[in-house]
PDB file of C-alpha atoms in Angstrom:
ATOM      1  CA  UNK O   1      -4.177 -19.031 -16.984  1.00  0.00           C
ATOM      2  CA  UNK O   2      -4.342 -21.231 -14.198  1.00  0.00           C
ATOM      3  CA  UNK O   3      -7.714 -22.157 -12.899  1.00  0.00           C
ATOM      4  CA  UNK O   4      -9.307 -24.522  -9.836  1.00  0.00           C
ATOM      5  CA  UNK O   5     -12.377 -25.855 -10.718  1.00  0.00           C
ATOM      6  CA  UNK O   6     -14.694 -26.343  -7.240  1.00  0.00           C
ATOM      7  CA  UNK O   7     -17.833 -28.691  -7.122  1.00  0.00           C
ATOM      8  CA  UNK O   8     -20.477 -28.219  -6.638  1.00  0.00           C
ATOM      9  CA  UNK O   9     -21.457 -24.271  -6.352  1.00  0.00           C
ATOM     10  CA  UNK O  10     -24.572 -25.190  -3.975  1.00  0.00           C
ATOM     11  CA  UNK O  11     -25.842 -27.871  -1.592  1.00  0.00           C
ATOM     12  CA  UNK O  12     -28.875 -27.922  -0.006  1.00  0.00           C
ATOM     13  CA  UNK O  13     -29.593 -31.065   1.974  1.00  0.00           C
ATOM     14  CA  UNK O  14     -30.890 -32.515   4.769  1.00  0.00           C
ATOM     15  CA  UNK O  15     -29.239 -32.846   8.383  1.00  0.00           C
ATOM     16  CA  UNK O  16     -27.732 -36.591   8.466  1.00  0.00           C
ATOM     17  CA  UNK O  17     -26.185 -36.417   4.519  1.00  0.00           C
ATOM     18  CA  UNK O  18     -22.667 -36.577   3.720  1.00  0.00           C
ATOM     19  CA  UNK O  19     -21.790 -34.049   1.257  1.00  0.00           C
ATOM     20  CA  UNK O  20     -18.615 -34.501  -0.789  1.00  0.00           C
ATOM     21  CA  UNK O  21     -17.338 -31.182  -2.521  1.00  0.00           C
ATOM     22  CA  UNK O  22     -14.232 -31.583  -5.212  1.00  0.00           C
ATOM     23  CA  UNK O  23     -11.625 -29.260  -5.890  1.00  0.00           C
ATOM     24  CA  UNK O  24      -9.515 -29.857  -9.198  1.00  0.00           C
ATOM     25  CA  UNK O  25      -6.545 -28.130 -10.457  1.00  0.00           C
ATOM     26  CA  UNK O  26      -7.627 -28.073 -13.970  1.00  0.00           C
ATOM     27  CA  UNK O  27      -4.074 -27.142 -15.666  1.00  0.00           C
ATOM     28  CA  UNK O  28      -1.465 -27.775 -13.870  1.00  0.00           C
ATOM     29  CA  UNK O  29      -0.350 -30.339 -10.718  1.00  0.00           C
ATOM     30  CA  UNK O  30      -0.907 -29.472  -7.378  1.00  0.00           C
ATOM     31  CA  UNK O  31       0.587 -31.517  -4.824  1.00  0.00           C
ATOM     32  CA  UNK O  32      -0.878 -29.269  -1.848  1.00  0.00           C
ATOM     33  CA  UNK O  33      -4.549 -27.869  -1.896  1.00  0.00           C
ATOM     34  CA  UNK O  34      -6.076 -25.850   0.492  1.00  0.00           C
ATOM     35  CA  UNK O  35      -9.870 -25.963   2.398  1.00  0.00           C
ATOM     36  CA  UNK O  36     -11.026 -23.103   4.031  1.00  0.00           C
ATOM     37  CA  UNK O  37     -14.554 -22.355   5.369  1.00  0.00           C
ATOM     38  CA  UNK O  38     -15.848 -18.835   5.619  1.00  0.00           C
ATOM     39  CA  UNK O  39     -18.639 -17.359   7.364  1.00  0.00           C
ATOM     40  CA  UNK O  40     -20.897 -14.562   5.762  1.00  0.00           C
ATOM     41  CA  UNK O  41     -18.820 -11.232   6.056  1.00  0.00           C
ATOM     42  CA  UNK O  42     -15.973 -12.892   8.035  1.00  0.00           C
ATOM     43  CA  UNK O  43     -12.370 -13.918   6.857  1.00  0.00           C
ATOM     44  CA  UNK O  44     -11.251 -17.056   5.850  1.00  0.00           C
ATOM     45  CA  UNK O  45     -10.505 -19.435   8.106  1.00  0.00           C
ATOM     46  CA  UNK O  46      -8.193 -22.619   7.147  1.00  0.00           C
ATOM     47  CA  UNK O  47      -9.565 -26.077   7.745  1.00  0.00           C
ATOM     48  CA  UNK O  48      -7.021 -28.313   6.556  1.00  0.00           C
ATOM     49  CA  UNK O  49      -3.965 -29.091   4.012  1.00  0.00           C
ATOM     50  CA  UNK O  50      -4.521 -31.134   1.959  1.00  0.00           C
ATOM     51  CA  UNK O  51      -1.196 -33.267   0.616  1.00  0.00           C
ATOM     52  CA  UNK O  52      -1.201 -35.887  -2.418  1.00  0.00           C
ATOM     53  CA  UNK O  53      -0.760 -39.028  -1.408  1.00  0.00           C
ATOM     54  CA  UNK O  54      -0.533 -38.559   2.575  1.00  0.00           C
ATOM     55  CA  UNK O  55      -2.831 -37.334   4.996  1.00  0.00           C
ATOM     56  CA  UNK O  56      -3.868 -34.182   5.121  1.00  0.00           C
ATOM     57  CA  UNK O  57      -3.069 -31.511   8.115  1.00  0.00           C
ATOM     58  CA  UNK O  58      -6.131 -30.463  10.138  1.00  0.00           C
ATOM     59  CA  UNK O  59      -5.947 -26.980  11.769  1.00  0.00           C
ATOM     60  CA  UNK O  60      -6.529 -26.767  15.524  1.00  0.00           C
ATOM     61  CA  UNK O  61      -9.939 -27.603  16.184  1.00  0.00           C
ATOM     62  CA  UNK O  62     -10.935 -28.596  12.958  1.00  0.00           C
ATOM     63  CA  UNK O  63     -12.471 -32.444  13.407  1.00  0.00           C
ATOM     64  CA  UNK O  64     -11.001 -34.694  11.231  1.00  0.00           C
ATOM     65  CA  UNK O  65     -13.635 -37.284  11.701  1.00  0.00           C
ATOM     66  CA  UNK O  66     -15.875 -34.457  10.421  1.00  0.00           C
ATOM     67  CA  UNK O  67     -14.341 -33.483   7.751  1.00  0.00           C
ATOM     68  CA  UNK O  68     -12.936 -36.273   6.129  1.00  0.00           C
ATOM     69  CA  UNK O  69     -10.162 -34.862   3.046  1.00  0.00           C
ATOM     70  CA  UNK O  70      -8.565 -37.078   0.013  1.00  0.00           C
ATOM     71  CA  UNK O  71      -6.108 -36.101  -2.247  1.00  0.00           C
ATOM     72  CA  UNK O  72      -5.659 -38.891  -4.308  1.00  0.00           C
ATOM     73  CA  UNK O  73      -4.169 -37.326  -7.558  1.00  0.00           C
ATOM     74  CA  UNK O  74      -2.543 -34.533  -8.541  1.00  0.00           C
ATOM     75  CA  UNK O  75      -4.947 -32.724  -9.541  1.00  0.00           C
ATOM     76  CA  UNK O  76      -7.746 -33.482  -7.360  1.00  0.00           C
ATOM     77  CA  UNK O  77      -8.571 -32.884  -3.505  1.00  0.00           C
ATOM     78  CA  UNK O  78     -12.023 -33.981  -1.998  1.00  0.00           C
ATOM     79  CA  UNK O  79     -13.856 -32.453   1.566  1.00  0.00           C
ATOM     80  CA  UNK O  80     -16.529 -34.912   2.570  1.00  0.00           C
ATOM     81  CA  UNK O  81     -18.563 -33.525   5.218  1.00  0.00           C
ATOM     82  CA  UNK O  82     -19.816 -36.590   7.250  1.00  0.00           C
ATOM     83  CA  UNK O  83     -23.532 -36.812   9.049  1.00  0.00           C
ATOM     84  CA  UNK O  84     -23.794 -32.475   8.978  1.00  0.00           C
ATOM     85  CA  UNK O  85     -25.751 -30.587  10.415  1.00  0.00           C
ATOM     86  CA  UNK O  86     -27.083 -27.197  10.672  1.00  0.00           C
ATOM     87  CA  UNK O  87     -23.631 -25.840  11.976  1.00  0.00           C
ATOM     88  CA  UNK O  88     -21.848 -26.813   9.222  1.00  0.00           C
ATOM     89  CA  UNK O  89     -23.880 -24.579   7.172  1.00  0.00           C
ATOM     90  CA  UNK O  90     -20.961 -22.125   5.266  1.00  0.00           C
ATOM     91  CA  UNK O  91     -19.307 -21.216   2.799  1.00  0.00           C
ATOM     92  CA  UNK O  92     -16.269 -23.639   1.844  1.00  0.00           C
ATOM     93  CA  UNK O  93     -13.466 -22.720  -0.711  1.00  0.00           C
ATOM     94  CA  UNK O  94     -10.516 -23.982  -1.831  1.00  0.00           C
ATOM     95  CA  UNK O  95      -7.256 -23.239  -3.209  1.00  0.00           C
ATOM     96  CA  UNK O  96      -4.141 -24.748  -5.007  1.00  0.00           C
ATOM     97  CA  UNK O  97      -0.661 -23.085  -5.851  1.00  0.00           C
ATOM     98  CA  UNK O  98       0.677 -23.190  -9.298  1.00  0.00           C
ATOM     99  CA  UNK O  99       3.648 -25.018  -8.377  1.00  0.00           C
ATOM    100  CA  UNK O 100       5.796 -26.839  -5.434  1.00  0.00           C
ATOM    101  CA  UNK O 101       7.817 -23.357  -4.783  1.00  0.00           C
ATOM    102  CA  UNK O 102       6.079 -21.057  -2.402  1.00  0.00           C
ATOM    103  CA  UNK O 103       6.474 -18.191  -4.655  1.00  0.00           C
ATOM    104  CA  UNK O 104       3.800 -18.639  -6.510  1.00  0.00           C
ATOM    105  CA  UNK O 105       0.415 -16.968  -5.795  1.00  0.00           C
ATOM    106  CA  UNK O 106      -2.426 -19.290  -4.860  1.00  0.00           C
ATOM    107  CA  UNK O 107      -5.330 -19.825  -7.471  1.00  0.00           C
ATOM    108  CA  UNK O 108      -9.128 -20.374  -5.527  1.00  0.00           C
ATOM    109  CA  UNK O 109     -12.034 -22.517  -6.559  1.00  0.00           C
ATOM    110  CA  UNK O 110     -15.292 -20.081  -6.726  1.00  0.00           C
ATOM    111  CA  UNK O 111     -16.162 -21.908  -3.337  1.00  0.00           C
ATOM    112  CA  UNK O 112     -19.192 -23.981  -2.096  1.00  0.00           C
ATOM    113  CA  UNK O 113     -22.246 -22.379  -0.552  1.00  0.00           C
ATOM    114  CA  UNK O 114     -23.293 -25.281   1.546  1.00  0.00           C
ATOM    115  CA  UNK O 115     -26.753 -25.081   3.022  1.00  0.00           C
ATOM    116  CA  UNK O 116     -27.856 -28.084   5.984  1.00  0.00           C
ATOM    117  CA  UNK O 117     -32.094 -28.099   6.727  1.00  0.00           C
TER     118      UNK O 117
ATOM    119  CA  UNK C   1       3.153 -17.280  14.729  1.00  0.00           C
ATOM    120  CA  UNK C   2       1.919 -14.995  12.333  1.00  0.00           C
ATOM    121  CA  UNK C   3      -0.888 -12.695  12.352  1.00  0.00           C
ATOM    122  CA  UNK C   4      -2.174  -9.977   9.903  1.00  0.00           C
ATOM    123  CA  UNK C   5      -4.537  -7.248  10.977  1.00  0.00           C
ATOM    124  CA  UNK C   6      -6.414  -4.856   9.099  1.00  0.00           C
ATOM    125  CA  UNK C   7      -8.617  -2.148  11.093  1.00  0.00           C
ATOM    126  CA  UNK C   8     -10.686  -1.077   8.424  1.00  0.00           C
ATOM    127  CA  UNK C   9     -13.795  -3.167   8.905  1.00  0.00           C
ATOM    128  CA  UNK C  10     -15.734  -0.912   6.124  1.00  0.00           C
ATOM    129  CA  UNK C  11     -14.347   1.867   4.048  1.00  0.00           C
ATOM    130  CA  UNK C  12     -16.700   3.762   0.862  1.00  0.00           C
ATOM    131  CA  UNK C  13     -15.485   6.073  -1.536  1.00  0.00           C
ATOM    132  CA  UNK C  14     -16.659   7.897  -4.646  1.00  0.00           C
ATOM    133  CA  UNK C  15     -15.865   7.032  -8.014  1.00  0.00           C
ATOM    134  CA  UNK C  16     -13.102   8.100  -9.506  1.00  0.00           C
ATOM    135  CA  UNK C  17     -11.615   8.934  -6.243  1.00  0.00           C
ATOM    136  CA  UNK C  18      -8.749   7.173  -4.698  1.00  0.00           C
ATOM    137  CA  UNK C  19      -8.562   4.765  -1.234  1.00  0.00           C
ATOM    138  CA  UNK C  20      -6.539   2.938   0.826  1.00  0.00           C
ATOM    139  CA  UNK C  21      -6.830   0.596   2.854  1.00  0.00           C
ATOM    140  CA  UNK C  22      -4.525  -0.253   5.537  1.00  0.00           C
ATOM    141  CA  UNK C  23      -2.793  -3.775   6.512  1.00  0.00           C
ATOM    142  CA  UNK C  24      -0.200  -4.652   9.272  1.00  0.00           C
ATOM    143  CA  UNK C  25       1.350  -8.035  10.116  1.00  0.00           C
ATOM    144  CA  UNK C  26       3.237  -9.547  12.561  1.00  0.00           C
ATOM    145  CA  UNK C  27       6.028 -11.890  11.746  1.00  0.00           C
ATOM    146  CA  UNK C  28       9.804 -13.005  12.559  1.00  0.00           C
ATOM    147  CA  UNK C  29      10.570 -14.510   9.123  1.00  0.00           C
ATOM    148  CA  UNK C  30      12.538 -12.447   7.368  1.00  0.00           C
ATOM    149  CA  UNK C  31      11.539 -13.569   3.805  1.00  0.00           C
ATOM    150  CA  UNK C  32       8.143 -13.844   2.960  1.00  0.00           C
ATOM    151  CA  UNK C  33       5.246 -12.705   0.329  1.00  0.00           C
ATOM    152  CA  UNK C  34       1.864 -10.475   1.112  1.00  0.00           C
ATOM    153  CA  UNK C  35      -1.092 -10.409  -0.806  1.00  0.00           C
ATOM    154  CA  UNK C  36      -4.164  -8.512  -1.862  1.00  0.00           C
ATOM    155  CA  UNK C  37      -7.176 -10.797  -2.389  1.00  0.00           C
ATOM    156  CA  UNK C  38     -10.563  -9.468  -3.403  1.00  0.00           C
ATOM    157  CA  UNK C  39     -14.078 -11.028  -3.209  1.00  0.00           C
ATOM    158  CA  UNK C  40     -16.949  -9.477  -4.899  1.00  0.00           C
ATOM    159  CA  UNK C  41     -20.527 -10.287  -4.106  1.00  0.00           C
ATOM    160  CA  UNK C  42     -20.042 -13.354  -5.994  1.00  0.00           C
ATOM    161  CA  UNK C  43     -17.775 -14.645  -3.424  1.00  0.00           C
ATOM    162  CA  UNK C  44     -14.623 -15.447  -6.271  1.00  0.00           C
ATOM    163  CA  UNK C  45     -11.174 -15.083  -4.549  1.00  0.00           C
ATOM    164  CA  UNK C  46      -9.234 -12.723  -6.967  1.00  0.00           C
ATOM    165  CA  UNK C  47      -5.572 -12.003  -7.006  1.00  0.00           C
ATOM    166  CA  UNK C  48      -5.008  -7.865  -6.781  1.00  0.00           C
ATOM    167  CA  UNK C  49      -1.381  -7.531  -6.175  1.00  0.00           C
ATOM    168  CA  UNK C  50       1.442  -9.890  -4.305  1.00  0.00           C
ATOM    169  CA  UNK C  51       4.705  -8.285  -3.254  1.00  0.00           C
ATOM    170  CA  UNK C  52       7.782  -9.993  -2.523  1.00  0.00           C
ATOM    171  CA  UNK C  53       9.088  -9.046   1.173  1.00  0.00           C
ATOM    172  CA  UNK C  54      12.933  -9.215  -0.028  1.00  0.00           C
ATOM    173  CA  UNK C  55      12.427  -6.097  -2.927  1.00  0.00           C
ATOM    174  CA  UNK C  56      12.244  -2.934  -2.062  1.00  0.00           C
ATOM    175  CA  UNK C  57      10.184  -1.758  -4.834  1.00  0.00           C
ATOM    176  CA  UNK C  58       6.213  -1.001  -4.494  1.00  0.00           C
ATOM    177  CA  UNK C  59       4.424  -3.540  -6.642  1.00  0.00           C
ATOM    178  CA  UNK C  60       2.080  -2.272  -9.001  1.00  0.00           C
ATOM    179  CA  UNK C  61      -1.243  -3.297 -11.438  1.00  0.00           C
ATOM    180  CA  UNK C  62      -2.699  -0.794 -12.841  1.00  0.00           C
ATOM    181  CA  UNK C  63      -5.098   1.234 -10.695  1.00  0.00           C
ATOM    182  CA  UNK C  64      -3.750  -0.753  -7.841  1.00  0.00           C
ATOM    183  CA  UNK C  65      -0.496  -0.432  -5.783  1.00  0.00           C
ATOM    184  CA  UNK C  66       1.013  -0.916  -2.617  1.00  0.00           C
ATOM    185  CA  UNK C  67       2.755   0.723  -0.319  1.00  0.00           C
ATOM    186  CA  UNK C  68       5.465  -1.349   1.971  1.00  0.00           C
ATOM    187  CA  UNK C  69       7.142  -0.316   5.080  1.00  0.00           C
ATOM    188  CA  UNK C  70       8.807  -3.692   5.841  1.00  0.00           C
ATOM    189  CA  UNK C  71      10.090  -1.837   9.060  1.00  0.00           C
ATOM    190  CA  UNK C  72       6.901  -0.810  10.061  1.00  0.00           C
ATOM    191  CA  UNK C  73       5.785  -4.521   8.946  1.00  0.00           C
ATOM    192  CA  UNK C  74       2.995  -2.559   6.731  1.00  0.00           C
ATOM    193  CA  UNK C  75       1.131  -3.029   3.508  1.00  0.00           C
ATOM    194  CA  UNK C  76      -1.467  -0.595   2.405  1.00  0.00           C
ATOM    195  CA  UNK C  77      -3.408  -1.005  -0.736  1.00  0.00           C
ATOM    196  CA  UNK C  78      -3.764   1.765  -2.389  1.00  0.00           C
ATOM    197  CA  UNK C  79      -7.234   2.251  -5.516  1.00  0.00           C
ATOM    198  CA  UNK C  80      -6.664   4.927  -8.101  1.00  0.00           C
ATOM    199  CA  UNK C  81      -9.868   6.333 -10.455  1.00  0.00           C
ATOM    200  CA  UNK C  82     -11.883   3.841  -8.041  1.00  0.00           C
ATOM    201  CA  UNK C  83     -14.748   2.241 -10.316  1.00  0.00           C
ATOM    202  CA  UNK C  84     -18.105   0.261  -9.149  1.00  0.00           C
ATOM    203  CA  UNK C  85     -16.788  -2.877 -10.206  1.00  0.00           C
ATOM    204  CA  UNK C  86     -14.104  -2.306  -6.978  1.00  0.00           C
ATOM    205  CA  UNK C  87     -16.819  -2.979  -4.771  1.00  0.00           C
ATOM    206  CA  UNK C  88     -16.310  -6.215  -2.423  1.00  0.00           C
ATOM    207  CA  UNK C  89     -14.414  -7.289   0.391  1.00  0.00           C
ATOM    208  CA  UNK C  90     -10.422  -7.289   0.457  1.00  0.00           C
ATOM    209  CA  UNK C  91      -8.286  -9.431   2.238  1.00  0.00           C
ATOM    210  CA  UNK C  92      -4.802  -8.843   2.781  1.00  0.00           C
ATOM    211  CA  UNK C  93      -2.589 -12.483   3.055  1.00  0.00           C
ATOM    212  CA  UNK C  94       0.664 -13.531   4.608  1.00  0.00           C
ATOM    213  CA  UNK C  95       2.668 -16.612   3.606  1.00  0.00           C
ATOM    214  CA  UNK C  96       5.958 -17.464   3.896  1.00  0.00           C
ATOM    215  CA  UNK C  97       8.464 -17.833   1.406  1.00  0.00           C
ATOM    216  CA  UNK C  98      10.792 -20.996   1.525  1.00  0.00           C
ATOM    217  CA  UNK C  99       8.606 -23.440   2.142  1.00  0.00           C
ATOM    218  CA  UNK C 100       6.298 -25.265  -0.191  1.00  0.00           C
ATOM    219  CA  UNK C 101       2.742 -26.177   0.801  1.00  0.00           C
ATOM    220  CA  UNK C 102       1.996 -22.816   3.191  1.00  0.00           C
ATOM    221  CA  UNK C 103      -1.317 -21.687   3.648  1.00  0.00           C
ATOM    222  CA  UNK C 104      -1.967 -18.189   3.253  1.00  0.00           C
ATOM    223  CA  UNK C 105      -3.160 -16.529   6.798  1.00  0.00           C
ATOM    224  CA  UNK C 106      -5.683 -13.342   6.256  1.00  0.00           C
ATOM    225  CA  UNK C 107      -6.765 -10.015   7.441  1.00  0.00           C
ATOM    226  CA  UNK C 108     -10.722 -10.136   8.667  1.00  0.00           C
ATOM    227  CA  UNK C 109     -11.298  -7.938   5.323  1.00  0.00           C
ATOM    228  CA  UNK C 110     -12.166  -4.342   4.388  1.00  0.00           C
ATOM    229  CA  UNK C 111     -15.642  -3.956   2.757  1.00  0.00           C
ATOM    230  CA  UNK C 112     -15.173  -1.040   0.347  1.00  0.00           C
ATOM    231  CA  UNK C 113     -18.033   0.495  -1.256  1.00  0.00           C
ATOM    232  CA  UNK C 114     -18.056   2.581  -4.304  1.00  0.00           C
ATOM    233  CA  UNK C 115     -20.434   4.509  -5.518  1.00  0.00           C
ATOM    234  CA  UNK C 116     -21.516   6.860  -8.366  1.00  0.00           C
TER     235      UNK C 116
END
């Protein structure tokens, strides 16, 4: 079946890095990806769409500068968390649908626990 | 805009025994999917169940099945023979139909527990 590969699992760093966290769609073409951060025990919340070839679409007070999202192929959609710190400690998953059609059920990456010291 | 609400923050049950869990949404589109998502401990997003707003029949997998009251703009999940492995959080998901490249929007989750 159709599966998203998300990289990596786990991040520990220190406040300052950049973290970059890939999300590929490992069998089939995904023109739109999805990032969504979630808090322990709380929904998820989306970040941004991410669309190959164009720039992606930030939800409402979601900092692009912060956040910085690529989609340069088909099948793969980067987050790059710029300069983080403790606050943008979470839990970040993301998602791809199995075609262009909205029919089809979205397929999610096993997510990224990101930790900032 | 859409919204999807499910007042259940935490719900437990007994093996074996059955359990639903409640969903409402609020929408104006008239065609549209819903979703059952669940997350174990290990935090994996897994499909349940999708239904299609337009039919009129209950979708269906297994121990798992809906019921939806498009008038009532409701989607309960409902777990037969619950086991332990049902344990984790659901989500229930909105997105509409029509339009390539929608996100899904979810419910704040239901924590079911079940237990032996």
């Amino acid at each position: 079946g159709a599966v998203v590969s998300q990289h990596p699992s786990r991040v520990i760093c220190k406040s300052g890095t950049s973290v970059k966290i890939e999300c590929r769609s490992l069998d089939f073409q995904a023109t739109t990806m999805f990032w969504y951060r979630q808090f322990p025990k709380k929904s998820l919340m989306l970040m941004a769409t991410s669309n190959e070839g164009s720039k992606a679409t930030y939800e409402q007070g979601v900092e692009k500068d912060k956040f910085l999202i690529n989609h340069a192929s088909l099948t793969l959609s980067t987050l790059t968390v710029t300069s983080a710190h403790p606050e943008d400690s979470s839990f970040y998953i993301c998602s791809a649908g199995l075609g262009s059609g909205s029919n089809q059920p979205q397929h999610f990456g096993d997510g990224t626990r990101l930790s900032i010291l | 805009a859409q919204t999807v609400t499910q007042s259940q923050p935490e719900m437990s049950v007994q093996e074996a025994e059955t359990v639903t869990l409640s969903c409402t949404y609020d929408t104006s589109e008239s065609n549209y999917y819903l979703f059952w998502y669940k997350q174990p401990p290990s935090r994996q997003m897994i499909l349940v169940i999708r239904q299609e707003a337009y039919k009129q029949q209950n979708a269906t997998e297994n121990r798992f099945s809906v019921n939806f009251q498009k008038a009532a703009k409701s989607f309960s999940l409902k777990i037969s023979d619950s086991q332990l492995g049902d344990t984790a959080m659901y989500f229930c998901a909105f997105m509409k139909a029509n339009q390539a490249g929608t996100a899904l929007i979810f419910g704040k989750g239901t924590t079911l527990s079940v237990s032996s």
